[in-house]
mmCIF file of C-alpha atoms in Angstrom:
data_model
loop_
_atom_site.group_PDB
_atom_site.id
_atom_site.type_symbol
_atom_site.label_atom_id
_atom_site.label_comp_id
_atom_site.label_asym_id
_atom_site.label_seq_id
_atom_site.Cartn_x
_atom_site.Cartn_y
_atom_site.Cartn_z
ATOM 1 C CA MET A 253 -11.330 -36.461 -79.813
ATOM 2 C CA MET A 254 -13.888 -33.792 -80.754
ATOM 3 C CA LYS A 255 -15.733 -36.298 -82.916
ATOM 4 C CA LYS A 256 -16.080 -38.690 -79.982
ATOM 5 C CA ILE A 257 -17.327 -35.901 -77.708
ATOM 6 C CA ILE A 258 -19.888 -34.681 -80.244
ATOM 7 C CA GLU A 259 -21.134 -38.201 -80.989
ATOM 8 C CA SER A 260 -21.402 -38.995 -77.278
ATOM 9 C CA VAL A 261 -23.365 -35.825 -76.527
ATOM 10 C CA LYS A 262 -25.672 -36.381 -79.511
ATOM 11 C CA TYR A 263 -26.314 -39.935 -78.356
ATOM 12 C CA GLN A 264 -27.128 -38.802 -74.811
ATOM 13 C CA LEU A 265 -29.508 -36.162 -76.141
ATOM 14 C CA GLN A 266 -31.272 -38.775 -78.256
ATOM 15 C CA LEU A 267 -31.639 -41.064 -75.244
ATOM 16 C CA TYR A 268 -32.928 -38.226 -73.086
ATOM 17 C CA PHE A 269 -35.638 -37.083 -75.477
ATOM 18 C CA LYS A 270 -36.506 -40.628 -76.550
ATOM 19 C CA ALA A 271 -37.120 -41.647 -72.925
ATOM 20 C CA ASN A 272 -39.524 -38.699 -72.488
ATOM 21 C CA LYS A 273 -37.673 -37.484 -69.389
ATOM 22 C CA PHE A 274 -38.146 -33.950 -70.685
ATOM 23 C CA VAL A 275 -41.952 -34.039 -70.681
ATOM 24 C CA MET A 276 -42.652 -32.984 -67.079
ATOM 25 C CA PRO A 277 -39.936 -30.290 -66.780
ATOM 26 C CA PHE A 278 -40.844 -28.778 -70.146
ATOM 27 C CA THR A 279 -44.559 -28.928 -69.303
ATOM 28 C CA MET A 280 -43.807 -26.996 -66.133
ATOM 29 C CA MET A 281 -41.799 -24.512 -68.183
ATOM 30 C CA ALA A 282 -44.673 -24.064 -70.648
ATOM 31 C CA VAL A 283 -47.103 -23.369 -67.782
ATOM 32 C CA PHE A 284 -44.678 -20.844 -66.278
ATOM 33 C CA LEU A 285 -44.166 -19.048 -69.590
ATOM 34 C CA TYR A 286 -47.908 -18.892 -70.220
ATOM 35 C CA PHE A 287 -48.763 -17.266 -66.908
ATOM 36 C CA MET A 288 -45.643 -15.112 -66.994
ATOM 37 C CA TYR A 289 -45.961 -13.676 -70.483
ATOM 38 C CA PHE A 290 -49.249 -14.590 -72.154
ATOM 39 C CA ASN A 291 -51.644 -13.549 -69.440
ATOM 40 C CA THR A 292 -50.111 -10.533 -67.758
ATOM 41 C CA THR A 293 -49.804 -6.769 -67.835
ATOM 42 C CA SER A 294 -46.627 -4.799 -68.543
ATOM 43 C CA SER A 295 -43.830 -5.450 -66.054
ATOM 44 C CA GLU A 296 -40.327 -4.227 -65.321
ATOM 45 C CA ILE A 297 -37.585 -5.985 -67.260
ATOM 46 C CA VAL A 298 -35.193 -6.612 -64.339
ATOM 47 C CA ALA A 299 -37.962 -7.823 -62.019
ATOM 48 C CA ASN A 300 -39.199 -10.120 -64.765
ATOM 49 C CA CYS A 301 -35.687 -11.461 -65.309
ATOM 50 C CA LYS A 302 -35.296 -12.091 -61.576
ATOM 51 C CA ILE A 303 -38.422 -14.270 -61.410
ATOM 52 C CA THR A 304 -37.349 -16.226 -64.492
ATOM 53 C CA TYR A 305 -33.811 -16.546 -63.108
ATOM 54 C CA TYR A 306 -35.003 -18.261 -59.922
ATOM 55 C CA PHE A 307 -37.541 -20.399 -61.770
ATOM 56 C CA ILE A 308 -34.880 -21.697 -64.167
ATOM 57 C CA PHE A 309 -32.661 -22.603 -61.230
ATOM 58 C CA PHE A 310 -35.338 -24.882 -59.743
ATOM 59 C CA LEU A 311 -36.229 -26.289 -63.161
ATOM 60 C CA THR A 312 -32.662 -27.210 -64.097
ATOM 61 C CA VAL A 313 -32.062 -28.748 -60.661
ATOM 62 C CA TRP A 314 -34.981 -31.006 -61.529
ATOM 63 C CA ILE A 315 -33.551 -31.768 -64.984
ATOM 64 C CA GLY A 316 -30.073 -32.470 -63.605
ATOM 65 C CA TRP A 317 -31.516 -34.726 -60.941
ATOM 66 C CA SER A 318 -33.693 -36.696 -63.381
ATOM 67 C CA VAL A 319 -30.727 -37.319 -65.681
ATOM 68 C CA SER A 320 -28.281 -38.400 -62.967
ATOM 69 C CA SER A 321 -30.658 -40.513 -60.890
ATOM 70 C CA SER A 322 -31.843 -42.742 -63.727
ATOM 71 C CA GLU A 323 -28.525 -43.692 -65.287
ATOM 72 C CA ASN A 324 -28.487 -47.102 -66.966
ATOM 73 C CA THR A 325 -25.292 -48.824 -65.852
ATOM 74 C CA ILE A 326 -25.062 -51.199 -68.821
ATOM 75 C CA MET A 327 -25.705 -48.376 -71.281
ATOM 76 C CA GLU A 328 -23.075 -46.175 -69.669
ATOM 77 C CA GLN A 329 -20.509 -48.966 -69.692
ATOM 78 C CA THR A 330 -21.207 -49.491 -73.384
ATOM 79 C CA ILE A 331 -20.689 -45.775 -74.103
ATOM 80 C CA LEU A 332 -17.429 -45.755 -72.142
ATOM 81 C CA LEU A 333 -16.242 -48.871 -73.965
ATOM 82 C CA ARG A 334 -16.882 -47.239 -77.326
ATOM 83 C CA ILE A 335 -15.199 -43.972 -76.335
ATOM 84 C CA GLN A 336 -12.269 -45.739 -74.597
ATOM 85 C CA SER A 337 -11.337 -42.592 -72.692
ATOM 86 C CA ASN A 338 -12.452 -41.645 -69.183
ATOM 87 C CA PRO A 339 -11.696 -37.910 -69.594
ATOM 88 C CA ILE A 340 -13.732 -37.721 -72.832
ATOM 89 C CA TYR A 341 -16.572 -39.751 -71.317
ATOM 90 C CA TYR A 342 -16.935 -37.548 -68.235
ATOM 91 C CA PHE A 343 -16.444 -34.343 -70.194
ATOM 92 C CA SER A 344 -19.208 -35.361 -72.604
ATOM 93 C CA LYS A 345 -21.508 -36.085 -69.637
ATOM 94 C CA VAL A 346 -20.918 -32.576 -68.295
ATOM 95 C CA LEU A 347 -21.322 -31.012 -71.741
ATOM 96 C CA PHE A 348 -24.614 -32.857 -72.189
ATOM 97 C CA LEU A 349 -25.988 -31.375 -68.956
ATOM 98 C CA ILE A 350 -24.713 -27.918 -69.897
ATOM 99 C CA LEU A 351 -26.495 -28.124 -73.262
ATOM 100 C CA LEU A 352 -29.758 -29.144 -71.574
ATOM 101 C CA SER A 353 -29.405 -26.271 -69.110
ATOM 102 C CA PHE A 354 -28.621 -23.709 -71.807
ATOM 103 C CA MET A 355 -31.477 -25.031 -73.934
ATOM 104 C CA THR A 356 -33.834 -24.351 -71.043
ATOM 105 C CA SER A 357 -32.500 -20.841 -70.426
ATOM 106 C CA ALA A 358 -32.591 -20.074 -74.162
ATOM 107 C CA ILE A 359 -36.275 -20.987 -74.418
ATOM 108 C CA CYS A 360 -37.188 -18.999 -71.304
ATOM 109 C CA GLY A 361 -35.111 -16.070 -72.544
ATOM 110 C CA VAL A 362 -36.167 -15.979 -76.182
ATOM 111 C CA ILE A 363 -39.925 -16.396 -75.621
ATOM 112 C CA PRO A 364 -40.415 -13.027 -73.833
ATOM 113 C CA ILE A 365 -38.222 -11.304 -76.433
ATOM 114 C CA VAL A 366 -40.376 -12.662 -79.265
ATOM 115 C CA ILE A 367 -43.641 -11.870 -77.471
ATOM 116 C CA ASN A 368 -42.420 -8.345 -76.777
ATOM 117 C CA LEU A 369 -41.646 -7.847 -80.485
ATOM 118 C CA LEU A 370 -44.998 -9.281 -81.573
ATOM 119 C CA ASN A 371 -46.800 -6.993 -79.106
ATOM 120 C CA GLY A 372 -45.056 -3.927 -80.438
ATOM 121 C CA GLY A 373 -42.750 -3.613 -77.433
ATOM 122 C CA THR A 374 -45.563 -3.371 -74.865
ATOM 123 C CA LEU A 375 -44.702 -6.453 -72.775
ATOM 124 C CA PHE A 376 -42.454 -4.374 -70.533
ATOM 125 C CA LYS A 377 -42.868 -0.914 -69.040
ATOM 126 C CA ARG A 378 -39.944 0.412 -71.061
ATOM 127 C CA PRO A 379 -38.468 -0.552 -74.453
ATOM 128 C CA MET A 380 -36.316 -3.685 -74.358
ATOM 129 C CA THR A 381 -32.916 -3.006 -75.931
ATOM 130 C CA ILE A 382 -30.161 -5.302 -77.250
ATOM 131 C CA TYR A 383 -28.247 -4.411 -74.082
ATOM 132 C CA ASP A 384 -31.151 -5.722 -71.969
ATOM 133 C CA ILE A 385 -31.321 -8.916 -74.026
ATOM 134 C CA VAL A 386 -27.602 -9.654 -73.563
ATOM 135 C CA ASN A 387 -27.867 -9.180 -69.782
ATOM 136 C CA PHE A 388 -31.133 -11.145 -69.645
ATOM 137 C CA LEU A 389 -29.703 -14.185 -71.424
ATOM 138 C CA LEU A 390 -26.370 -14.024 -69.558
ATOM 139 C CA LEU A 391 -28.096 -14.163 -66.175
ATOM 140 C CA LEU A 392 -30.439 -16.971 -67.210
ATOM 141 C CA CYS A 393 -27.511 -19.015 -68.532
ATOM 142 C CA GLY A 394 -25.714 -18.638 -65.200
ATOM 143 C CA SER A 395 -28.796 -19.725 -63.268
ATOM 144 C CA SER A 396 -29.429 -22.746 -65.507
ATOM 145 C CA LEU A 397 -25.783 -23.781 -65.323
ATOM 146 C CA ILE A 398 -25.622 -23.908 -61.533
ATOM 147 C CA GLY A 399 -29.055 -25.534 -61.371
ATOM 148 C CA GLY A 400 -27.960 -28.383 -63.628
ATOM 149 C CA ALA A 401 -24.695 -28.790 -61.712
ATOM 150 C CA LEU A 402 -26.396 -28.882 -58.309
ATOM 151 C CA GLY A 403 -29.189 -31.179 -59.484
ATOM 152 C CA SER A 404 -26.726 -33.708 -60.879
ATOM 153 C CA PHE A 405 -24.282 -33.513 -57.977
ATOM 154 C CA PHE A 406 -25.675 -36.434 -55.950
ATOM 155 C CA HIS A 407 -25.291 -38.819 -58.863
ATOM 156 C CA VAL A 408 -26.278 -42.461 -58.457
ATOM 157 C CA ARG A 409 -22.556 -43.313 -58.303
ATOM 158 C CA VAL A 410 -21.869 -40.536 -55.794
ATOM 159 C CA LEU A 411 -24.596 -41.604 -53.390
ATOM 160 C CA LYS A 412 -26.352 -44.918 -54.037
ATOM 161 C CA ASP A 413 -29.144 -44.416 -51.483
ATOM 162 C CA ARG A 414 -31.586 -42.487 -53.683
ATOM 163 C CA LYS A 415 -33.855 -41.452 -50.817
ATOM 164 C CA VAL A 416 -30.945 -39.794 -49.032
ATOM 165 C CA ALA A 417 -29.720 -38.312 -52.321
ATOM 166 C CA SER A 418 -33.184 -36.879 -53.029
ATOM 167 C CA GLY A 419 -33.381 -35.391 -49.552
ATOM 168 C CA LEU A 420 -29.943 -33.818 -49.816
ATOM 169 C CA THR A 421 -30.697 -32.391 -53.258
ATOM 170 C CA ILE A 422 -33.895 -30.792 -51.962
ATOM 171 C CA LEU A 423 -32.094 -29.501 -48.866
ATOM 172 C CA PHE A 424 -29.196 -28.040 -50.861
ATOM 173 C CA THR A 425 -31.625 -26.444 -53.324
ATOM 174 C CA LEU A 426 -33.701 -24.775 -50.614
ATOM 175 C CA LEU A 427 -30.613 -23.625 -48.700
ATOM 176 C CA THR A 428 -29.153 -22.170 -51.892
ATOM 177 C CA PHE A 429 -32.349 -20.193 -52.406
ATOM 178 C CA THR A 430 -32.557 -19.006 -48.782
ATOM 179 C CA LYS A 431 -28.862 -18.846 -47.843
ATOM 180 C CA THR A 432 -28.753 -15.137 -47.019
ATOM 181 C CA ALA A 433 -31.843 -15.335 -44.809
ATOM 182 C CA VAL A 434 -30.472 -18.395 -42.987
ATOM 183 C CA ILE A 435 -27.109 -16.697 -42.346
ATOM 184 C CA ASN A 436 -28.866 -13.546 -41.076
ATOM 185 C CA GLU A 437 -30.886 -15.640 -38.627
ATOM 186 C CA ILE A 438 -28.098 -18.070 -37.691
ATOM 187 C CA PRO A 439 -24.752 -16.284 -38.315
ATOM 188 C CA PHE A 440 -22.477 -19.262 -37.577
ATOM 189 C CA THR A 441 -23.976 -21.180 -40.552
ATOM 190 C CA LYS A 442 -21.868 -19.054 -42.920
ATOM 191 C CA ILE A 443 -18.920 -21.252 -41.844
ATOM 192 C CA PHE A 444 -20.225 -24.079 -44.030
ATOM 193 C CA LEU A 445 -22.930 -22.507 -46.235
ATOM 194 C CA TRP A 446 -20.233 -20.955 -48.425
ATOM 195 C CA ILE A 447 -20.119 -24.287 -50.264
ATOM 196 C CA LEU A 448 -23.530 -23.435 -51.730
ATOM 197 C CA PRO A 449 -23.636 -21.154 -54.788
ATOM 198 C CA PRO A 450 -24.515 -17.492 -54.060
ATOM 199 C CA LEU A 451 -27.640 -17.553 -56.204
ATOM 200 C CA ASP A 452 -28.993 -14.557 -54.297
ATOM 201 C CA CYS A 453 -26.241 -12.289 -55.639
ATOM 202 C CA PHE A 454 -28.789 -11.281 -58.285
ATOM 203 C CA SER A 455 -31.137 -9.886 -55.640
ATOM 204 C CA LYS A 456 -28.277 -8.153 -53.848
ATOM 205 C CA ILE A 457 -27.066 -6.365 -56.971
ATOM 206 C CA TYR A 458 -30.406 -5.769 -58.669
ATOM 207 C CA ASN A 459 -32.833 -4.835 -55.908
ATOM 208 C CA ASN A 460 -36.510 -4.076 -56.414
ATOM 209 C CA GLU A 461 -35.857 -0.397 -57.102
ATOM 210 C CA ILE A 462 -33.543 -1.013 -60.067
ATOM 211 C CA ASP A 463 -34.907 -1.492 -63.594
ATOM 212 C CA SER A 464 -31.680 -1.279 -65.556
ATOM 213 C CA PHE A 465 -28.908 -3.799 -66.087
ATOM 214 C CA GLN A 466 -25.170 -3.300 -65.760
ATOM 215 C CA LEU A 467 -23.257 -5.684 -67.994
ATOM 216 C CA LEU A 468 -20.253 -5.884 -65.659
ATOM 217 C CA ASN A 469 -22.448 -6.866 -62.721
ATOM 218 C CA SER A 470 -24.338 -9.416 -64.818
ATOM 219 C CA PHE A 471 -21.054 -10.894 -66.011
ATOM 220 C CA ILE A 472 -19.750 -11.102 -62.431
ATOM 221 C CA ILE A 473 -22.891 -12.999 -61.383
ATOM 222 C CA PHE A 474 -22.497 -15.352 -64.343
ATOM 223 C CA LEU A 475 -18.784 -15.858 -63.617
ATOM 224 C CA ILE A 476 -19.403 -16.714 -59.954
ATOM 225 C CA LEU A 477 -22.107 -19.227 -60.868
ATOM 226 C CA PHE A 478 -19.886 -20.649 -63.628
ATOM 227 C CA ILE A 479 -17.019 -21.224 -61.161
ATOM 228 C CA TYR A 480 -19.316 -22.968 -58.682
ATOM 229 C CA SER A 481 -20.756 -25.095 -61.500
ATOM 230 C CA PHE A 482 -17.275 -26.024 -62.687
ATOM 231 C CA LEU A 483 -16.317 -27.145 -59.168
ATOM 232 C CA TYR A 484 -19.535 -29.138 -58.697
ATOM 233 C CA PHE A 485 -19.145 -30.881 -62.057
ATOM 234 C CA THR A 486 -15.466 -31.610 -61.413
ATOM 235 C CA ILE A 487 -16.035 -33.063 -57.938
ATOM 236 C CA ARG A 488 -18.956 -35.161 -59.165
ATOM 237 C CA SER A 489 -16.965 -36.517 -62.115
ATOM 238 C CA CYS A 490 -13.974 -37.384 -59.910
ATOM 239 C CA VAL A 491 -16.138 -39.228 -57.378
ATOM 240 C CA CYS A 492 -17.976 -41.092 -60.150
ATOM 241 C CA TYR A 493 -14.652 -42.106 -61.686
ATOM 242 C CA LYS A 494 -13.337 -43.296 -58.315
ATOM 243 C CA ASN A 495 -16.480 -45.307 -57.538
ATOM 244 C CA LYS A 496 -16.608 -46.864 -61.022
ATOM 245 C CA PHE A 497 -19.804 -48.645 -62.113
#
């Protein structure tokens, strides 16, 4: 079983990078990293992490959307025929998206760490410790995970009308980003906005006056986003299975 999963994920990664779907998202990431870390003065670690956290969310929504909206039906049927197992097929699809998301968060997390080391620890206003790095990467992984899950939710087999699917993805993304503000302005919206991931829990826990991480809080944020991602991936996979090809 593991061999089939690994081979399926490797094949999907090869298709993804061969089709050059990664070019635009990774170009955007390169531009962000340049202006964020190569052409800036010293900044606070938590504030820096917060900006990167929200950027990665939008970026992985884009990546998840690009993967799920351009699925080749014949190719997917061929993969499923070779695997001969629906659970393995859908699990490998989810694992593929998770790997892409984590790859994105790893790049955005490691680059500032390396630059900080090369600059003699002057990238941030205070020394960056191993404890900071663990929290930094944990939060970015959570953000990338929910971004990939949300971006891939309106799969071509979940909603065939791609214009509507695009609109809903954009709407869900913006509402996720602004959920707290929307609820404060229109209180009754909390009745249904709970279905959107609480991405803003980062800002609630780590406000602008805090420049130190707490591992428990970071883990709680990651766990919440992981649970939402798990539910999104599960619902999407079930609907795709029900709708067939």
